[in-house]
PDB file of C-alpha atoms in Angstrom:
ATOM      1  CA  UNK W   1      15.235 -58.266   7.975  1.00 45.00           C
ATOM      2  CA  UNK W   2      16.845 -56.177  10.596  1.00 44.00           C
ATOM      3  CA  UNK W   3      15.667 -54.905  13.434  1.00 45.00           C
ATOM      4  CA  UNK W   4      15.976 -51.268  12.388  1.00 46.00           C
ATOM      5  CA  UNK W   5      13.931 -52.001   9.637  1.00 44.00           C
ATOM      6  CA  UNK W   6      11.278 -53.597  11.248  1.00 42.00           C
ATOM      7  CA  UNK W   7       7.423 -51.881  11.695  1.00 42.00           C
ATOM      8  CA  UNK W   8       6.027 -54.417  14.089  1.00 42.00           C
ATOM      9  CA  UNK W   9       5.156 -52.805  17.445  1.00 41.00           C
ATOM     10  CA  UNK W  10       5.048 -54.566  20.817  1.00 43.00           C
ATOM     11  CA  UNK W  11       1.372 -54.251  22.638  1.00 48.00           C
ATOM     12  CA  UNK W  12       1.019 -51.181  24.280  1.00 49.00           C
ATOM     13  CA  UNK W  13       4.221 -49.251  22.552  1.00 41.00           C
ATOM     14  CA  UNK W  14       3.916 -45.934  20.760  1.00 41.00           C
ATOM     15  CA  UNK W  15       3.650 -45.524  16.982  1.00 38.00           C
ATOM     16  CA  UNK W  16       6.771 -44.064  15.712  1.00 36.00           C
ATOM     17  CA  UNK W  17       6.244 -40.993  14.287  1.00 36.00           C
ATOM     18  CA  UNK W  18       9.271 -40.493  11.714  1.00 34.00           C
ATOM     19  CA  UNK W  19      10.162 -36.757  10.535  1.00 38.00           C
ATOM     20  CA  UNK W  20       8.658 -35.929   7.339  1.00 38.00           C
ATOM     21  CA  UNK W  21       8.961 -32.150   5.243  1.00 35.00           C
ATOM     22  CA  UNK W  22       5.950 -30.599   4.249  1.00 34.00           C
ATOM     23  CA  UNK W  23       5.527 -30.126   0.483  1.00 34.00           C
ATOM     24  CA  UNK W  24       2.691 -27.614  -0.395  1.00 35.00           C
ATOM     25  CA  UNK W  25       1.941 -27.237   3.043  1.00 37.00           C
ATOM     26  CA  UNK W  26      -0.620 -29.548   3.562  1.00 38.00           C
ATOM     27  CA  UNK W  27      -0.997 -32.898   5.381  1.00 33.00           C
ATOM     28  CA  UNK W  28      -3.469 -34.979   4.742  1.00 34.00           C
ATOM     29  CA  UNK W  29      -4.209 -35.827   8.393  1.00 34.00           C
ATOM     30  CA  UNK W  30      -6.431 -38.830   7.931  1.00 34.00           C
ATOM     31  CA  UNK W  31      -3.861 -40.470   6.187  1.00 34.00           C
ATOM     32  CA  UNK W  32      -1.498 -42.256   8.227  1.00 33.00           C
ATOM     33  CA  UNK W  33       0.493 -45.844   7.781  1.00 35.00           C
ATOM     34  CA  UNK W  34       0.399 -48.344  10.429  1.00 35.00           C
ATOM     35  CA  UNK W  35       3.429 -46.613  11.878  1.00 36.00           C
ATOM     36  CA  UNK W  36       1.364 -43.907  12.526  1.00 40.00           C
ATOM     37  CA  UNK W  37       3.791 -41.403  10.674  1.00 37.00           C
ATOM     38  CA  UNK W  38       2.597 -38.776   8.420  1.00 39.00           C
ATOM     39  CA  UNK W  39       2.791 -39.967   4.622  1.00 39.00           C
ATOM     40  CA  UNK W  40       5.040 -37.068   2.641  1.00 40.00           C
ATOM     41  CA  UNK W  41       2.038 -36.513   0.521  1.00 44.00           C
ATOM     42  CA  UNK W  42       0.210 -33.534  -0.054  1.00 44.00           C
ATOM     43  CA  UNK W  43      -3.220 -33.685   0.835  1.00 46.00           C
ATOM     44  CA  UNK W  44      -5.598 -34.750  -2.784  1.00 49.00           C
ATOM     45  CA  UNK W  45      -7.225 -31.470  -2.393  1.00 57.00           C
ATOM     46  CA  UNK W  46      -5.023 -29.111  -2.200  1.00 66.00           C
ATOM     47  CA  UNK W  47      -5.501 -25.577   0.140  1.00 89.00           C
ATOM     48  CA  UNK W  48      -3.605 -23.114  -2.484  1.00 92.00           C
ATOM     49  CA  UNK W  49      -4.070 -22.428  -6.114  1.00 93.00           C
ATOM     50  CA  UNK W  50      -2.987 -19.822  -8.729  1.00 95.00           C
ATOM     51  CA  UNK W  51      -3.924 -18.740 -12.145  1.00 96.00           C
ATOM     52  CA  UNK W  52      -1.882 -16.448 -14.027  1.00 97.00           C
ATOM     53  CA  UNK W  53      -2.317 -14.196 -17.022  1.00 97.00           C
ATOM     54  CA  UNK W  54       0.880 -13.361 -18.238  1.00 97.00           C
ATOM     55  CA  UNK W  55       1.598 -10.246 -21.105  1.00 97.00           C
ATOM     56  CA  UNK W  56      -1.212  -8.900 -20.767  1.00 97.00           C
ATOM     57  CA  UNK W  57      -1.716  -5.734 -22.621  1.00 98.00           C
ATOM     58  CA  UNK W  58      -3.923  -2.750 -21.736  1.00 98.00           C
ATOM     59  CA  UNK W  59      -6.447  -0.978 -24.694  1.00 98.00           C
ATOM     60  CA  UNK W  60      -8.175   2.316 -24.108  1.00 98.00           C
ATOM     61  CA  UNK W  61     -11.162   0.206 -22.758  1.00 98.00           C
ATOM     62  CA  UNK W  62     -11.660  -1.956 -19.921  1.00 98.00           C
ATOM     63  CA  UNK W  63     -11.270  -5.852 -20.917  1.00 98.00           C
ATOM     64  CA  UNK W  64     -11.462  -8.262 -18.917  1.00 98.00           C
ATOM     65  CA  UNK W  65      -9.748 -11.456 -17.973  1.00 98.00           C
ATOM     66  CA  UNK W  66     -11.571 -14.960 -17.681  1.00 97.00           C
ATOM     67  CA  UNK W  67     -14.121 -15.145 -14.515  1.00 97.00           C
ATOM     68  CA  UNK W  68     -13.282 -16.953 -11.859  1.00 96.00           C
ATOM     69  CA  UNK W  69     -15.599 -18.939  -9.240  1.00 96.00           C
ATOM     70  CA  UNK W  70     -14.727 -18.040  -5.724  1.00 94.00           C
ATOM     71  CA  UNK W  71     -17.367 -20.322  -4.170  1.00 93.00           C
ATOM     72  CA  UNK W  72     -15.277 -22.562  -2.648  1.00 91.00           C
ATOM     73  CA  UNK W  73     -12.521 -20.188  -1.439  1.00 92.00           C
ATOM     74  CA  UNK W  74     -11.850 -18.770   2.200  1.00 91.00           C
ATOM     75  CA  UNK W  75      -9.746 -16.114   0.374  1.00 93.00           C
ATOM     76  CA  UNK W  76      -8.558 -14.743  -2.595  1.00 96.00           C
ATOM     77  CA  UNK W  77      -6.881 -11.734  -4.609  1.00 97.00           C
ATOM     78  CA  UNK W  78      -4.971 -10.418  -7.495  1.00 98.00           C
ATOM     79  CA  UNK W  79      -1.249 -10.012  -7.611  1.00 98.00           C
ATOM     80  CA  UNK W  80      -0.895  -7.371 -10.553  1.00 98.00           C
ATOM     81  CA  UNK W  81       2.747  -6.655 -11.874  1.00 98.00           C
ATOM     82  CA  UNK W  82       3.504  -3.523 -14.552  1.00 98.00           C
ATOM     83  CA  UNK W  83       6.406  -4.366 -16.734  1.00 96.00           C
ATOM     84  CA  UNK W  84       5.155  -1.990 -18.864  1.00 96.00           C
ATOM     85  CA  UNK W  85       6.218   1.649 -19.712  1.00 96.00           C
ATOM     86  CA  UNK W  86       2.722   3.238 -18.354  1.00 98.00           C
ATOM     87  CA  UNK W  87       0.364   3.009 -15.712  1.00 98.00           C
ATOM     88  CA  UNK W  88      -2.668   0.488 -16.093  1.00 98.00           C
ATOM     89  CA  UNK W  89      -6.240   1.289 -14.249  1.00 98.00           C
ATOM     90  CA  UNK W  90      -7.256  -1.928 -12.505  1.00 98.00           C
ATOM     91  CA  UNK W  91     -10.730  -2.737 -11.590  1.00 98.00           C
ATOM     92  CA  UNK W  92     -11.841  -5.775  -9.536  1.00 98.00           C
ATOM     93  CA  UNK W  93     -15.808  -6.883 -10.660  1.00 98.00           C
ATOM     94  CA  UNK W  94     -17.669  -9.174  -8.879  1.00 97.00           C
ATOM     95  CA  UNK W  95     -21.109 -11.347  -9.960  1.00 98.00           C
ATOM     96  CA  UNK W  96     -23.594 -13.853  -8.475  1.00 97.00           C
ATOM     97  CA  UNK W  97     -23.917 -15.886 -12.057  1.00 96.00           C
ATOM     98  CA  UNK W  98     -20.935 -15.114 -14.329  1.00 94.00           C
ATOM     99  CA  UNK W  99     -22.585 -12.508 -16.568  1.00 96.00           C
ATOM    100  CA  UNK W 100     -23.792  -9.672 -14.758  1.00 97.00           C
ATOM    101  CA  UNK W 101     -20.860  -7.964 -12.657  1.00 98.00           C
ATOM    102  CA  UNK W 102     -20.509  -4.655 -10.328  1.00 97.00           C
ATOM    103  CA  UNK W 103     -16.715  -3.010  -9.573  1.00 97.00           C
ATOM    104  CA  UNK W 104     -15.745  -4.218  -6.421  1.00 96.00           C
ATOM    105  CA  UNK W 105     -12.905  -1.892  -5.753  1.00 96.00           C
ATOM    106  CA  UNK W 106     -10.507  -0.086  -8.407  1.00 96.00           C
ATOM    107  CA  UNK W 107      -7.144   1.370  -8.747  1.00 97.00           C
ATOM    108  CA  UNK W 108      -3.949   2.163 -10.912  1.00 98.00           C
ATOM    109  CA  UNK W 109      -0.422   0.329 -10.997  1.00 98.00           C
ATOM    110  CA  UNK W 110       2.495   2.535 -11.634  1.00 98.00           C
ATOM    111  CA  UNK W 111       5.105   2.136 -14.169  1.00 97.00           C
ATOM    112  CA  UNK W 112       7.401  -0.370 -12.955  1.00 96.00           C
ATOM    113  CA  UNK W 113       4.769  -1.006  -9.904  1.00 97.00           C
ATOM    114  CA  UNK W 114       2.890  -3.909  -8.321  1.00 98.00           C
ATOM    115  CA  UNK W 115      -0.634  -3.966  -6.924  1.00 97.00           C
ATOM    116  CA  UNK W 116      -2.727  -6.060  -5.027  1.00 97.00           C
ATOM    117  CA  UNK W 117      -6.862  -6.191  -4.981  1.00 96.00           C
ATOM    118  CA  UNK W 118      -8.609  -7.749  -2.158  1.00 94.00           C
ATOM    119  CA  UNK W 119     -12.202  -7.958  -1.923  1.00 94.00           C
ATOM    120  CA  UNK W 120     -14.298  -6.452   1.241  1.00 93.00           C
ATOM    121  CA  UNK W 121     -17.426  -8.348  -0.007  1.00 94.00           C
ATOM    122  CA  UNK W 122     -18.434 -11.603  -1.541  1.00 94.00           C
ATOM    123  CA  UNK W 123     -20.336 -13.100  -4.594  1.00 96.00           C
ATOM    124  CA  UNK W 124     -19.612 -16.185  -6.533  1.00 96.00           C
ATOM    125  CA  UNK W 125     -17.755 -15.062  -9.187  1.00 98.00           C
ATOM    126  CA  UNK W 126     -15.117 -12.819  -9.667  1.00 98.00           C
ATOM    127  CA  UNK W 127     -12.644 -10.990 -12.379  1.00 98.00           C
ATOM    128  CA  UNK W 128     -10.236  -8.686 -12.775  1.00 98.00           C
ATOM    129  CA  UNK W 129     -10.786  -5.995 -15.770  1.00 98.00           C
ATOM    130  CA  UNK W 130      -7.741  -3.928 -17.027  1.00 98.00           C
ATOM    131  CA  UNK W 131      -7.086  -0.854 -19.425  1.00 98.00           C
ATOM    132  CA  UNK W 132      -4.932   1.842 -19.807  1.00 98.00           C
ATOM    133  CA  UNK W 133      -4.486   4.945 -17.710  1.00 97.00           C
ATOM    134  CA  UNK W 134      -3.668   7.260 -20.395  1.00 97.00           C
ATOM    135  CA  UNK W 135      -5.546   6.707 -23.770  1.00 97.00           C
ATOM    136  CA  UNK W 136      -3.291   5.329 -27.084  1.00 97.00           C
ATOM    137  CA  UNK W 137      -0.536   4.073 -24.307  1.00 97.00           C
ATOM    138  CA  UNK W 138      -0.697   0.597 -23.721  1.00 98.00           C
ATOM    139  CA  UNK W 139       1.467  -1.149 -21.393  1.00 98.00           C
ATOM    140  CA  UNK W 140       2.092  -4.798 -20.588  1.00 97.00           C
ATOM    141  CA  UNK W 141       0.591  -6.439 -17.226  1.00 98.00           C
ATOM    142  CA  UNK W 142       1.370  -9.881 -15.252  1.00 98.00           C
ATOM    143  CA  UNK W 143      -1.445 -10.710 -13.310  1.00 98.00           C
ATOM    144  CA  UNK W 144      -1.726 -13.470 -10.510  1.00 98.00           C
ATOM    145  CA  UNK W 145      -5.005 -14.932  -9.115  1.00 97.00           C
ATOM    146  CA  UNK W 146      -4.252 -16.908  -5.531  1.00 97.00           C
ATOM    147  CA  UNK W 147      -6.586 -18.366  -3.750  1.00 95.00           C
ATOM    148  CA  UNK W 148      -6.920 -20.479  -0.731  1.00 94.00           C
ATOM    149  CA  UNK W 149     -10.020 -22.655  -0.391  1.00 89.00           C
ATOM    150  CA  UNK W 150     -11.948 -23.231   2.342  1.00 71.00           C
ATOM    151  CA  UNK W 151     -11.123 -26.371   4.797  1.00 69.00           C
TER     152      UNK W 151
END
């Protein structure tokens, strides 16, 4: 083997700590080879997730979309994206056990539009509930939950 190939260190050298890209944005910092470079892994739990709901369309009545828990995240929101030809109401509930919910906040995407909904206070689960703004006019919604979780 060559010597540019070679990972044996002489006492008292420095670890060689070879360039490596980030791929989700995470390192897992506890995990490092006998080089004492960074492994191009992502870390096994990973600091970002997303859900999405695509085609979603609006009824005359609020409906809405799967819960999800937020227990274990620092921060989170909905991304919500009209492609439709009217405006949707938007309404972001928010529940300590899955069934029983309040509105945390509420609003309406335009035709064409894109909103976001961030909460100002916390319980354990949360969901997004959608309709449409003007009764008999559906429209057709792309929705986005992104999260971070907690370190």
């Amino acid at each position: 083997m060559s010597s540019k190939h070679s990972r044996r260190r002489t006492k008292g050298s420095k670890p060689l700590l070879l360039p490596c890209s980030k791929r989700d944005g995470v390192y897992n910092q506890s995990d490092r080879q006998a080089t004492g470079s960074k492994k191009c892994r992502p870390s096994k739990k990973g600091v970002f997730s997303e859900r999405t709901f695509m085609n979603v369309e609006t009824t005359d009545d609020f409906v809405p979309l799967p819960s999800q828990d937020t227990s274990n995240k620092a921060v989170y929101s909905y991304a919500i994206v009209n492609d439709g030809c009217e405006p949707a109401s938007v309404q972001l509930e928010i529940g300590p056990n899955g069934r029983d919910y309040v509105v945390e906040t509420e609003g309406v995407v335009q035709i064409k539009g894109m909103g976001v909904i961030v909460p100002s206070r916390f319980l354990r689960y949360a969901r997004l509930a959608v309709k449409s703004e003007q009764p008999g006019k559906p429209t057709k919604l792309c929705i986005y939950f992104q999260s971070q979780k907690a370190r």
